[in-house]
Coordinates of C-alpha atoms in Angstrom, one line a residue:
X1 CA -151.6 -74.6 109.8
X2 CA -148.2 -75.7 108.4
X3 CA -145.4 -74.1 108.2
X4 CA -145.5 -73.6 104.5
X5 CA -148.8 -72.1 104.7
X6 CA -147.5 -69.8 107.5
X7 CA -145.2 -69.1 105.1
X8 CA -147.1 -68.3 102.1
X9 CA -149.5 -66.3 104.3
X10 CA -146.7 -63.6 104.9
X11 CA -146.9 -62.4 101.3
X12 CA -150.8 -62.1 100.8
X13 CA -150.8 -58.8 101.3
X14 CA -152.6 -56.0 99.1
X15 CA -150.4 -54.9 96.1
X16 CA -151.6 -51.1 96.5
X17 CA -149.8 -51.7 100.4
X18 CA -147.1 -52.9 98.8
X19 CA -146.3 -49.7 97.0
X20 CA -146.0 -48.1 100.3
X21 CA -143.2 -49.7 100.9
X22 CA -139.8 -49.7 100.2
X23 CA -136.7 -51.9 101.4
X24 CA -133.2 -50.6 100.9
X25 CA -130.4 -52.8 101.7
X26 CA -126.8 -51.8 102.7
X27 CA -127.4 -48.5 101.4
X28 CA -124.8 -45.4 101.0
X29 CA -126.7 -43.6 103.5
X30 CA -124.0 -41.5 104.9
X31 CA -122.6 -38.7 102.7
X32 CA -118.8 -40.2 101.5
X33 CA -116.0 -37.7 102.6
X34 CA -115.7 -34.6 99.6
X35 CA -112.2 -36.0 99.4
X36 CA -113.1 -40.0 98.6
X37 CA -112.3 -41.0 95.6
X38 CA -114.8 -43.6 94.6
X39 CA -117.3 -42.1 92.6
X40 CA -119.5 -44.8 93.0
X41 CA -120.0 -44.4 96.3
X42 CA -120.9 -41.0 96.1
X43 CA -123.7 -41.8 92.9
X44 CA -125.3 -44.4 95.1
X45 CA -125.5 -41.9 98.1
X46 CA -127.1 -39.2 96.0
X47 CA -129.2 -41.6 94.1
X48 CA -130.8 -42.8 97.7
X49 CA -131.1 -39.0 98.4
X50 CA -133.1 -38.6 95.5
X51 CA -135.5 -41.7 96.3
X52 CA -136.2 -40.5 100.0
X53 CA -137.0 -37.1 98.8
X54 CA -139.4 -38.3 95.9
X55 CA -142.2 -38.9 98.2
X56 CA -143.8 -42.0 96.8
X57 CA -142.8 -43.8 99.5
X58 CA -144.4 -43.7 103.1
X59 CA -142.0 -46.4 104.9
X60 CA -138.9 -46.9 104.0
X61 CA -137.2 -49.6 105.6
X62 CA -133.5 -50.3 105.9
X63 CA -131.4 -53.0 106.6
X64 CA -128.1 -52.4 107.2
X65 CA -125.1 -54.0 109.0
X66 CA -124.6 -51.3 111.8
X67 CA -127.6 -49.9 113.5
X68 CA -128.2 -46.1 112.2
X69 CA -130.4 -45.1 115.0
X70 CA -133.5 -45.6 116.2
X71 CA -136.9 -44.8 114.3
X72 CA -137.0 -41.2 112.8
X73 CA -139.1 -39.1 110.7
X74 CA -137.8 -37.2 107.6
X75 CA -141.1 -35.3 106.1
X76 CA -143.8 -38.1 105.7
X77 CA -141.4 -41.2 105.3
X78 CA -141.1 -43.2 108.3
X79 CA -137.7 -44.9 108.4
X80 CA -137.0 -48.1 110.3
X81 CA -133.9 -49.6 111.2
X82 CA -133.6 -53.9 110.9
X83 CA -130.1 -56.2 111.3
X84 CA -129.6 -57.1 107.3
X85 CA -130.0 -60.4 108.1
X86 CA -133.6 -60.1 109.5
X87 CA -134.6 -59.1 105.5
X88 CA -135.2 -63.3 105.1
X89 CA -137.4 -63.3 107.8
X90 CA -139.5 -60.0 107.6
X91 CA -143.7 -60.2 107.5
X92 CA -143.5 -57.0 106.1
X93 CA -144.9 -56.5 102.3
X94 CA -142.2 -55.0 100.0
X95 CA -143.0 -52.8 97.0
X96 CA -139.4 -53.6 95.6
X97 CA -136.2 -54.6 97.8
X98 CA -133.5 -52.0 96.6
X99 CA -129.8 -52.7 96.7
X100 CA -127.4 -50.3 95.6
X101 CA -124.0 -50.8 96.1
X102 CA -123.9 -54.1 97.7
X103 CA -123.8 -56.2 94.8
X104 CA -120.1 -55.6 94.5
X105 CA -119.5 -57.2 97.9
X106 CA -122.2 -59.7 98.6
X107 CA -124.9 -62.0 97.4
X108 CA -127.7 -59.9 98.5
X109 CA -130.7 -61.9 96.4
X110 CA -130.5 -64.1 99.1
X111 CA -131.8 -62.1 101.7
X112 CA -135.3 -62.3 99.9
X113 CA -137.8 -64.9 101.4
X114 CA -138.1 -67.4 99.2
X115 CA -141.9 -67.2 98.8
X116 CA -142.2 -63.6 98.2
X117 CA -142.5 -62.0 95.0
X118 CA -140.8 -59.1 96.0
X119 CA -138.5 -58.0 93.0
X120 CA -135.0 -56.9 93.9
X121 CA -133.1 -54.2 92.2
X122 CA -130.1 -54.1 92.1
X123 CA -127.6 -51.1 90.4
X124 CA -124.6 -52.3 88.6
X125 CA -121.9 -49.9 89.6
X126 CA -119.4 -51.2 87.9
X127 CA -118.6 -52.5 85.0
X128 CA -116.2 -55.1 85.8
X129 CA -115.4 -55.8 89.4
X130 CA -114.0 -59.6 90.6
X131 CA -116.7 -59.2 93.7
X132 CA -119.4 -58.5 91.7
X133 CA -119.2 -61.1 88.6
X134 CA -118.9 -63.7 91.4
X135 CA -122.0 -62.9 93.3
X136 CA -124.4 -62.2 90.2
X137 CA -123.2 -65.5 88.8
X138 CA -123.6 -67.0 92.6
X139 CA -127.5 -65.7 92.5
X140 CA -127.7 -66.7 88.9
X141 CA -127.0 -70.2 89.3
X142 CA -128.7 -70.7 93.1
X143 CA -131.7 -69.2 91.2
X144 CA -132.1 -66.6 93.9
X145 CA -132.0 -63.9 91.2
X146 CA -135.5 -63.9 89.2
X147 CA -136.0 -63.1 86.0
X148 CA -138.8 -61.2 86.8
X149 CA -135.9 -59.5 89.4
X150 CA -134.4 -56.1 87.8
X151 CA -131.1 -54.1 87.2
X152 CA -130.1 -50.9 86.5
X153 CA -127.1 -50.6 84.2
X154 CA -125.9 -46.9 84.2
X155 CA -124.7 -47.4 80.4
X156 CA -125.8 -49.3 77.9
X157 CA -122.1 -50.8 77.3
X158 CA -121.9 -51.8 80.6
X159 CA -125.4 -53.6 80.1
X160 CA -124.3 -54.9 76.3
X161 CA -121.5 -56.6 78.2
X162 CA -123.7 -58.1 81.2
X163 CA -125.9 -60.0 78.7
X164 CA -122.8 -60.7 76.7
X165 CA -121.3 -62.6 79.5
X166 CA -124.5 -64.0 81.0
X167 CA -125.3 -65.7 77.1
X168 CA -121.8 -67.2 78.0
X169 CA -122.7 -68.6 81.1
X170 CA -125.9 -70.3 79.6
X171 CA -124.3 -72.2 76.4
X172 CA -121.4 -73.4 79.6
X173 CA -124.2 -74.0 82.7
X174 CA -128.2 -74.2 82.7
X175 CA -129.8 -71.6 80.9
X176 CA -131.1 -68.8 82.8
X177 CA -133.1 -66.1 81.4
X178 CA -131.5 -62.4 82.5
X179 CA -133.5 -60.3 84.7
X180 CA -135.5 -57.3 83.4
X181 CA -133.4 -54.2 83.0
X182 CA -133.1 -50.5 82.1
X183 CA -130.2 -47.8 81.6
X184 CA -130.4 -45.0 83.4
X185 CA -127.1 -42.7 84.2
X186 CA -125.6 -41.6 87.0
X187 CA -127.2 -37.8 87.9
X188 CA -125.9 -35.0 90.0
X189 CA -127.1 -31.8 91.9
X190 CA -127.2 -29.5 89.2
X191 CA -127.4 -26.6 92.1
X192 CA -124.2 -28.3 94.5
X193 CA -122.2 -28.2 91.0
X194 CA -122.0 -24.7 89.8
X195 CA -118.6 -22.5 88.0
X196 CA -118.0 -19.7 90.7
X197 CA -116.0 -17.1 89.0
X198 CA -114.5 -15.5 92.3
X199 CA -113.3 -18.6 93.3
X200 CA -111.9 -19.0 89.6
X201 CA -109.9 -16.2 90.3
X202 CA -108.6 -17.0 93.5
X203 CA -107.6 -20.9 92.9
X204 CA -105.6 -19.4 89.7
X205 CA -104.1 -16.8 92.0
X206 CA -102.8 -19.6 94.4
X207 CA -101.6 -22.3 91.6
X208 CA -99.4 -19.3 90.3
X209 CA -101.4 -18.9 86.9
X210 CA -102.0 -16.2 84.3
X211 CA -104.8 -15.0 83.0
X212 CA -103.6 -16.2 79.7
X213 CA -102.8 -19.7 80.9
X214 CA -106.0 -22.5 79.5
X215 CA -106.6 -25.0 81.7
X216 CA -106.8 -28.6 81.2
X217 CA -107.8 -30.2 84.1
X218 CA -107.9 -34.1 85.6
X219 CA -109.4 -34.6 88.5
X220 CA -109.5 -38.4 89.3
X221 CA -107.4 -40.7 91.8
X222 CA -104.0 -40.4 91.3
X223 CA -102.3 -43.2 90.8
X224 CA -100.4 -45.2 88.3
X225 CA -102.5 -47.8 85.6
X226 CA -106.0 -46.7 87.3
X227 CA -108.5 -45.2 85.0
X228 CA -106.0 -42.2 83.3
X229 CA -102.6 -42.9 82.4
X230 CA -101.2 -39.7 83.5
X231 CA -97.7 -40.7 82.5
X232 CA -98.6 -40.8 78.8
X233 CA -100.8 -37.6 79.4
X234 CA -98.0 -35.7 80.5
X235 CA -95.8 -37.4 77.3
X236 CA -98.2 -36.1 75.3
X237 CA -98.1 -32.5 77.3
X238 CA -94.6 -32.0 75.8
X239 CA -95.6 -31.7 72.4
X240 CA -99.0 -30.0 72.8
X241 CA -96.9 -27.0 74.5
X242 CA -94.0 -26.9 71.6
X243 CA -96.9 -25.1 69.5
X244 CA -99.0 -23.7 72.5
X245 CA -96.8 -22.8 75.7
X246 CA -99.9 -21.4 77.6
X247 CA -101.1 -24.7 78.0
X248 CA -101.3 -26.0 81.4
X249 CA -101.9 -29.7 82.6
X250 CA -103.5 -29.8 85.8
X251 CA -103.4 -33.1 87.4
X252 CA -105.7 -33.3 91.0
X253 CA -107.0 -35.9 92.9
X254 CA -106.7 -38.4 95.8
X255 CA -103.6 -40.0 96.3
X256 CA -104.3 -43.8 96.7
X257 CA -102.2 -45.2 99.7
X258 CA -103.6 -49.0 99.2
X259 CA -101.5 -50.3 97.7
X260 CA -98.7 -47.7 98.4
X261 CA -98.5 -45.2 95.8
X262 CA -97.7 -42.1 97.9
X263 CA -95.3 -41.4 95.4
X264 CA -96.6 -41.3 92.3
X265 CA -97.3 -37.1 92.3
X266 CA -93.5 -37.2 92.6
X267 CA -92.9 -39.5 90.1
X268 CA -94.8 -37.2 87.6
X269 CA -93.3 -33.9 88.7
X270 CA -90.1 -35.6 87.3
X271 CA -91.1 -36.3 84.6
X272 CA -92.4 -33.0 83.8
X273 CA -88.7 -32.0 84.5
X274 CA -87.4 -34.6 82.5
X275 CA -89.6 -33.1 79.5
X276 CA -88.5 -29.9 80.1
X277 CA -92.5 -28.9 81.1
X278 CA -92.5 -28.4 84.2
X279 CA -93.9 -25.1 84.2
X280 CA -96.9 -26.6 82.3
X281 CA -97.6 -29.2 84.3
X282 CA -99.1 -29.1 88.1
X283 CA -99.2 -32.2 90.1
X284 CA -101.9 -31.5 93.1
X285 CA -102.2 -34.6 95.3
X286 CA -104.9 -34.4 97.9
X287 CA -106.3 -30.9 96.9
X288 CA -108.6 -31.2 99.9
X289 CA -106.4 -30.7 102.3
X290 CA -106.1 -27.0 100.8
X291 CA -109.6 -26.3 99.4
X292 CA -112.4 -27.0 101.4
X293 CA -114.1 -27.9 98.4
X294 CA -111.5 -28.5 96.0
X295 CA -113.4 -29.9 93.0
X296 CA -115.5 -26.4 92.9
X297 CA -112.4 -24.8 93.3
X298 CA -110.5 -26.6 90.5
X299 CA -113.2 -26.9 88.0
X300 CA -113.6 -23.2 87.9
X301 CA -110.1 -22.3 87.6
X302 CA -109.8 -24.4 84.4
X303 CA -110.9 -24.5 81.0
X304 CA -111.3 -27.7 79.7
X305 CA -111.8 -31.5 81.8
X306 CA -110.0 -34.4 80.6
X307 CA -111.0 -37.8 81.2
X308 CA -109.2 -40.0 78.8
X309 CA -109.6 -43.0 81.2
X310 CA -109.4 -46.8 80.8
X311 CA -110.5 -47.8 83.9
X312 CA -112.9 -51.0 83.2
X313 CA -114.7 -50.3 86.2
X314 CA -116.2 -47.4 84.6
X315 CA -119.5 -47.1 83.5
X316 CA -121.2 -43.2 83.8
X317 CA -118.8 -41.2 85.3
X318 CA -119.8 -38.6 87.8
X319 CA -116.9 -36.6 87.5
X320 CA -117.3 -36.1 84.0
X321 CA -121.0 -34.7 84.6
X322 CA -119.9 -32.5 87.3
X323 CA -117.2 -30.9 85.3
X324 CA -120.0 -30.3 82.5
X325 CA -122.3 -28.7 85.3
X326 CA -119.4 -26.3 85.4
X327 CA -119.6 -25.4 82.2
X328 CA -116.2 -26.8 80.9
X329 CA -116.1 -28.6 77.6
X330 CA -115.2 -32.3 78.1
X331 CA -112.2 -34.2 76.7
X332 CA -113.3 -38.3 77.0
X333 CA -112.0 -41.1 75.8
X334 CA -114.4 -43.1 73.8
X335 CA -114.8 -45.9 77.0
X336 CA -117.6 -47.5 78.7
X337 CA -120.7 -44.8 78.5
X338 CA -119.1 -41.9 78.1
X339 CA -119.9 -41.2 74.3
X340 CA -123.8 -41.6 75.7
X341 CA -122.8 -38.1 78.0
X342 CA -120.5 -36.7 75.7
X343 CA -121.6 -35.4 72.1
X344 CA -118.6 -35.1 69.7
X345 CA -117.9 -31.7 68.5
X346 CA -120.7 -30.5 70.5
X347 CA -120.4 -30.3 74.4
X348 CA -116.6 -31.2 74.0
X349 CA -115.0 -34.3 72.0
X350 CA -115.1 -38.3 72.0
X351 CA -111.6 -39.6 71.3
X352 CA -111.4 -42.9 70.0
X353 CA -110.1 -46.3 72.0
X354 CA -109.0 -49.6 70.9
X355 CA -108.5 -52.4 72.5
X356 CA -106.5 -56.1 72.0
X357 CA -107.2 -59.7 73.1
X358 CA -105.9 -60.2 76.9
X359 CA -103.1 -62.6 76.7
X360 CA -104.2 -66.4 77.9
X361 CA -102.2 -66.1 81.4
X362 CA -103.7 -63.0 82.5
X363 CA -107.2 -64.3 81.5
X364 CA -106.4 -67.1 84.0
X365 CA -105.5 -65.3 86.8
X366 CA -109.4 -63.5 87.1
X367 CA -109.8 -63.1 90.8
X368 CA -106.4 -64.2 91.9
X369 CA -105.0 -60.9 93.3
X370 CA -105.9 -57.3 94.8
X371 CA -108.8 -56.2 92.3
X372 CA -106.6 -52.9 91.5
X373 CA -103.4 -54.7 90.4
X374 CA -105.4 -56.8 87.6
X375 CA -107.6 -54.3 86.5
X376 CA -104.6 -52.0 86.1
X377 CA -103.0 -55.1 83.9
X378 CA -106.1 -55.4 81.8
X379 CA -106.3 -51.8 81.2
X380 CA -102.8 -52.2 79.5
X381 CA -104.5 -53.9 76.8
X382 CA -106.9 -50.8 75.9
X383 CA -105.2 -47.7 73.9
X384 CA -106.0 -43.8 73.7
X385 CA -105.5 -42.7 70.1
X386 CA -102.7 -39.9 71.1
X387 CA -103.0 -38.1 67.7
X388 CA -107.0 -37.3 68.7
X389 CA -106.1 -36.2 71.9
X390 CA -103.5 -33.7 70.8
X391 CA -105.7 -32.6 67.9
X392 CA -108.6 -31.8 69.9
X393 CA -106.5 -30.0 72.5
X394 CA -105.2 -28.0 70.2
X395 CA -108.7 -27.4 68.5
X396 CA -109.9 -25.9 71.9
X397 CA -106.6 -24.4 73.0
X398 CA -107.0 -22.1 69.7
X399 CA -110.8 -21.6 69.4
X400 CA -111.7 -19.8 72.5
X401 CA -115.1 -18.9 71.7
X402 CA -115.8 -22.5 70.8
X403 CA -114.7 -23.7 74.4
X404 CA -116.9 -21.3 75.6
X405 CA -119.9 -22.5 73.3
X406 CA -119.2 -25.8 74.4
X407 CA -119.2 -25.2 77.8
X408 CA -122.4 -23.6 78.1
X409 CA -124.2 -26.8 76.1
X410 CA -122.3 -29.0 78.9
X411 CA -124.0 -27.3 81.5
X412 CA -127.5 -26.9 79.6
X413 CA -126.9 -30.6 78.6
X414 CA -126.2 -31.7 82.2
X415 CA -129.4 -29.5 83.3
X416 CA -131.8 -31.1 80.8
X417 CA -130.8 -34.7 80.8
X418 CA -128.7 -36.0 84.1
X419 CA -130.0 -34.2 87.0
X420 CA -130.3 -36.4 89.9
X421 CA -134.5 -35.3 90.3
X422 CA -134.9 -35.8 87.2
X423 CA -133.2 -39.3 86.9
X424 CA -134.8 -40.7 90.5
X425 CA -137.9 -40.1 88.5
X426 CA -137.2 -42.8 85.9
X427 CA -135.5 -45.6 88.7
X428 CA -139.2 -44.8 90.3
X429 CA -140.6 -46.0 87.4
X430 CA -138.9 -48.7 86.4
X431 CA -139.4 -49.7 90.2
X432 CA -142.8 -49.8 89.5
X433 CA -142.6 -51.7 86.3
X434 CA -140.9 -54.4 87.5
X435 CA -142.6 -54.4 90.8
X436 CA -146.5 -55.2 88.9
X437 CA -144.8 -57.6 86.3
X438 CA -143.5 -59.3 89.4
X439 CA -146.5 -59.9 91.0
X440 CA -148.3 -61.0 87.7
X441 CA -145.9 -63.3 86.6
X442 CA -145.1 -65.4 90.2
X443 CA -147.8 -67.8 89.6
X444 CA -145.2 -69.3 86.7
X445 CA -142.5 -68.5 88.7
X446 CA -143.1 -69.7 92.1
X447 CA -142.4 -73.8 92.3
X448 CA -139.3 -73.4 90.5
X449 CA -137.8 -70.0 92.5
X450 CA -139.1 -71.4 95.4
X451 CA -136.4 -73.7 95.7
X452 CA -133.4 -72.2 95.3
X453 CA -130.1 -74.4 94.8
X454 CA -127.4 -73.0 97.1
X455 CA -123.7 -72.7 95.6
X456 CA -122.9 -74.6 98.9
X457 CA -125.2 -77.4 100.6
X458 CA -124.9 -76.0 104.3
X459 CA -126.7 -79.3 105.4
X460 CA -123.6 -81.6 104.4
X461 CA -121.5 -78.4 106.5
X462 CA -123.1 -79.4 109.9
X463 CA -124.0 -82.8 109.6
X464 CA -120.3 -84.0 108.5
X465 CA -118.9 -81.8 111.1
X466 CA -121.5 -82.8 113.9
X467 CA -121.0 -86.6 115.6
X468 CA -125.0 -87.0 114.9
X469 CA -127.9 -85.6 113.0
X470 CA -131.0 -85.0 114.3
X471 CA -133.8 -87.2 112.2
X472 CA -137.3 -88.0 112.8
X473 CA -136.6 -91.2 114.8
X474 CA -134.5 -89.2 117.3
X475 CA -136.1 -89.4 120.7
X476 CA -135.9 -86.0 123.2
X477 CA -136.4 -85.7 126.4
X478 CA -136.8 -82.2 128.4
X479 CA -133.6 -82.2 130.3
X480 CA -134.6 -80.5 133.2
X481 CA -137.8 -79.4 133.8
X482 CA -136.2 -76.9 136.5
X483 CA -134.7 -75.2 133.9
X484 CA -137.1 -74.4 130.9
X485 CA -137.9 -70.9 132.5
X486 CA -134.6 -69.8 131.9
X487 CA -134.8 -70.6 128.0
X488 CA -134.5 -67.8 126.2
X489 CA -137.2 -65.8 124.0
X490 CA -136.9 -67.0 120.5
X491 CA -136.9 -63.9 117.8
X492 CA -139.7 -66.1 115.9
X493 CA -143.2 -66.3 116.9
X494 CA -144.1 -69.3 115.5
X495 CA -141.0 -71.2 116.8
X496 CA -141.9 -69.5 120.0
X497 CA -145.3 -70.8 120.1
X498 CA -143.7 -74.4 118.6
X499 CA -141.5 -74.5 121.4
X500 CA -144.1 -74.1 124.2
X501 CA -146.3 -77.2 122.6
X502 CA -142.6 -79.0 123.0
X503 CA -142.5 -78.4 126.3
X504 CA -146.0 -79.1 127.8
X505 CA -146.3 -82.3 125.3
X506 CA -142.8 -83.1 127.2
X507 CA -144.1 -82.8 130.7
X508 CA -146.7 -85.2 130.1
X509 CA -145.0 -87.7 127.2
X510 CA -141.5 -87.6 128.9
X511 CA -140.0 -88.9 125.7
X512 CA -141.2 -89.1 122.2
X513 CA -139.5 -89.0 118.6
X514 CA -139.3 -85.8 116.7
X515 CA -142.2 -87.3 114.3
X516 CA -144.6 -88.5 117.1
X517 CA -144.2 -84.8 118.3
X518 CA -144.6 -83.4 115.0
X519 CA -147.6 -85.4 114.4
X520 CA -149.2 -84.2 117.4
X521 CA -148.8 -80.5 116.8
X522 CA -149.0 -80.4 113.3
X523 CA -152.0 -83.0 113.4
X524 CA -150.8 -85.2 110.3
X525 CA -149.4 -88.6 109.8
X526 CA -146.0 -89.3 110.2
X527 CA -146.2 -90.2 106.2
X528 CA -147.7 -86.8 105.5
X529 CA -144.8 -85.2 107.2
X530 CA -143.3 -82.5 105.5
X531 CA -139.7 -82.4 105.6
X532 CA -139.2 -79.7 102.8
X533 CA -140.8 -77.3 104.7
X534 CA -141.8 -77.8 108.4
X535 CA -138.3 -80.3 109.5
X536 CA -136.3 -77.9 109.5
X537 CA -137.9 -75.3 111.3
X538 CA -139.2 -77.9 113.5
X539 CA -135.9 -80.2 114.5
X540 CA -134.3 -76.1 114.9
X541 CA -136.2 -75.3 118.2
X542 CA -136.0 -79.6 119.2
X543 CA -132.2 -79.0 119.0
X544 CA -132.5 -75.7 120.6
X545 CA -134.6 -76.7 123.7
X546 CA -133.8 -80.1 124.4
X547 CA -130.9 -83.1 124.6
X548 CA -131.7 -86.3 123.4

């Protein structure tokens, strides 16, 4: 048999064994520290949660870069533990190969073998990230991303601007048509994320606050030109408390320490002082070192959540859904998907952004320093309308029963629409969706995405760097007979089984050229030899076993 019909016979499996299966790759298995401050991170982890617990599938297997542990059993999902890079050479028959997170940091559609019809999904969790653009466009134009391949946009901005920029690349490179896809938010644990009115009255106690203090609170990382611009916020603070001096800003969050902003908290206390609100605003850098869980804690002291961000990372925040789980009414700027959570004049309000052309020099600098720095630089080109944000403060500063109204439709809204159970169930079935279309469509699929085109011809790599190249003239020996006990077990059956042939076809022959041994094994003519697919398996375990 050759090698490519080794190969193909992997992936014959049964469809309905398929669906058995899941593979995860480089998933946010562990639960992120309460205190980090990538929300991202923290979706991924709870979406995976939500997909173990769902039941539909019996093995789960992942592949990670550090070994987890060895086999375990969670209910009736058997979990097993592979080396990421083993995912290329796996015999097992995926339903779907899921990747979270990764595609911010690698190109993950080539861990797929290249004969499989296995879709892989992959979630967008950002919106714009240097990392990620690069490796979606890598597996775009190495044609290791399918369109019969799918991805899970968590707003449909974020995915409005994914087929924006991918209709760019096609009128500049060869067209490519985009992978299936779907919108689907992030979701939370609707029970984890509840108002708890004694420690509502505690957390007030210890912030120094009166009953008859409202509470606008912004709870994000805290540093300066990433996602809120708390220096403008607190600008705008001064005139919201000339008419309303029970209004408190409460600003809480991580403080970022790469790069070095360790003092930006202090930065804003002065300039609080400097306003002459000091008493009205509350700067609360790493709240976790005081509350064990700080975000319950600070969501039910306040009143209100605030999240008029311009981060361009952003797509569904979680923060924002967890504040409405707490029953607060919502202050968001109109960015990303957050109108798609937020219903104006309903569940809170939707304040308006606008946004200018990026001047030329900035444009040119895309993925030429720390990701953080740009983005902060881009985000200088987006603005808040000021005037909405202090008219809708002031709304809900003098309406109290509306706050409350609006609070309670948060959490009913959060309840209904962005639980995490409830949103697994809709990932499952586009999983499924994409999985059968998949399998129907490979047939047209396969001679082209079976030969993917590499950004980077490895070959040129090791044969310009290497003195010679092995071809199918070269002549081997066995170098010493002695010695081909002590050659290790290969990981690969079939080169195993290839090298043994080597050997005793050795012992007799003494020295042959790679395609007299080929044509011995593989029982074709020298002609017929397939280079494509059985050389370079082939001259891999001749270089491996044997001088020449």
């Amino acid at each position: 048999m050759s090698k490519s019909r080794i190969v193909n016979s992997i992936f014959s499996g049964n469809n309905m064994n398929r669906k058995k299966n899941l593979a995860i790759v480089r998933g946010a298995w562990k639960q992120p520290p309460s205190q980090m401050p990538f929300g991202s991170t923290q979706a991924a982890h709870l979406i995976l949660r939500g997909i173990v617990n769902s039941g539909l599938y019996k093995h789960i297997d992942l592949y990670e870069d550090e070994n987890l542990g060895q086999e375990f059993l969670r209910g009736n999902v058997t979990y097993r533990n592979y080396d990421v890079s083993s995912l290329s050479q796996s015999k097992q028959n995926y339903h779907a190969i899921y990747v979270s997170v990764d595609p911010m940091r690698r190109v993950s559609h080539a861990l797929r073998q290249i004969n499989d019809y296995a879709p892989i999904i992959s979630d967008v969790g950002t919106s714009h990230f240097d990392l990620q653009w690069q490796n979606y466009f890598i597996a775009r134009t190495s044609h290791l991303i399918r369109p019969t391949d799918g991805i899970i946009f968590k707003s449909g901005r974020t995915q409005s601007l994914f087929k924006l920029m991918w209709s760019e690349w096609n009128k500049i490179y060869e067209f490519m048509p985009f992978p299936e896809s779907t919108i689907i938010a992030n979701g939370i644990d609707t029970v984890a994320n509840q108002r708890d009115l004694l420690l509502r009255k505690e957390t007030r106690e210890f912030l120094g606050l009166k009953q008859t203090d409202i509470v606008f609170l912004a709870f994000s990382r805290l540093a300066p030109s990433t996602k809120i611009d708390y220096e403008a916020l607190v600008v705008i603070w001064k005139k919201i408390v000339d008419e309303n001096p029970n209004a408190i800003l409460l600003l809480a969050g991580s403080i970022v320490t790469y790069p070095d902003h360790l003092d930006f908290p202090q930065r804003l206390s002065a300039l609080s002082r400097d306003l002459g609100i000091a008493n009205n605003v509350i700067v609360f850098g790493n709240p976790y070192d005081v509350f064990a869980d700080a975000k319950t804690s600070l969501m039910s002291a306040a009143d209100v959540f605030v999240h008029t961000t311009k981060g361009v990372e952003e797509t569904s925040s979680l923060v924002i859904l967890e504040a409405m789980a707490h029953e607060l009414p919502v202050l968001v700027s109109d960015w990303s998907g957050f109108s798609e959570i937020v219903k104006h004049g309903i569940n809170g309000f939707v304040i308006d952004t606008y946004s200018s052309n990026v001047l030329p020099v900035l444009k040119q600098m895309f993925s030429s320093e720390l990701s953080s720095n740009y983005n902060g630089k881009l985000e200088s080109h987006v603005f808040v309308s000021p005037d909405q944000i202090i008219k809708s403060i002031s709304f809900l500063i003098k309406n109290k029963q509306k706050r409350i109204i609006m609070g309670k439709k948060s959490k009913q809204d959060v309840s209904d629409n962005f639980s995490i159970t409830y949103l697994v169930k809709h990932r499952l079935d586009f999983f499924d969706n994409v999985s059968r279309n998949a399998r129907q469509e490979w047939s047209k699929l396969k001679e082209f995405y079976s030969k993917p085109s590499p950004l980077v011809n490895v070959d040129l790599v090791i044969n310009q760097l290497a003195s010679k190249t092995v071809k199918p003239s070269t002549q081997f020996q066995i170098s010493d007979v002695n010695m081909i006990k002590f050659i290790p077990e290969m990981e690969d059956k079939n080169f195993s089984k290839i090298s043994q042939l080597i050997i005793s076809i050795l012992k007799k022959e003494r020295m042959l050229s790679a395609a007299q041994i080929a044509k011995i094994i593989y029982k074709v003519d020298t002609s017929q030899f397939d280079l494509e697919n059985i050389w370079p398996y082939f001259s891999l375990v001749l270089i491996r076993l044997l001088s020449f």
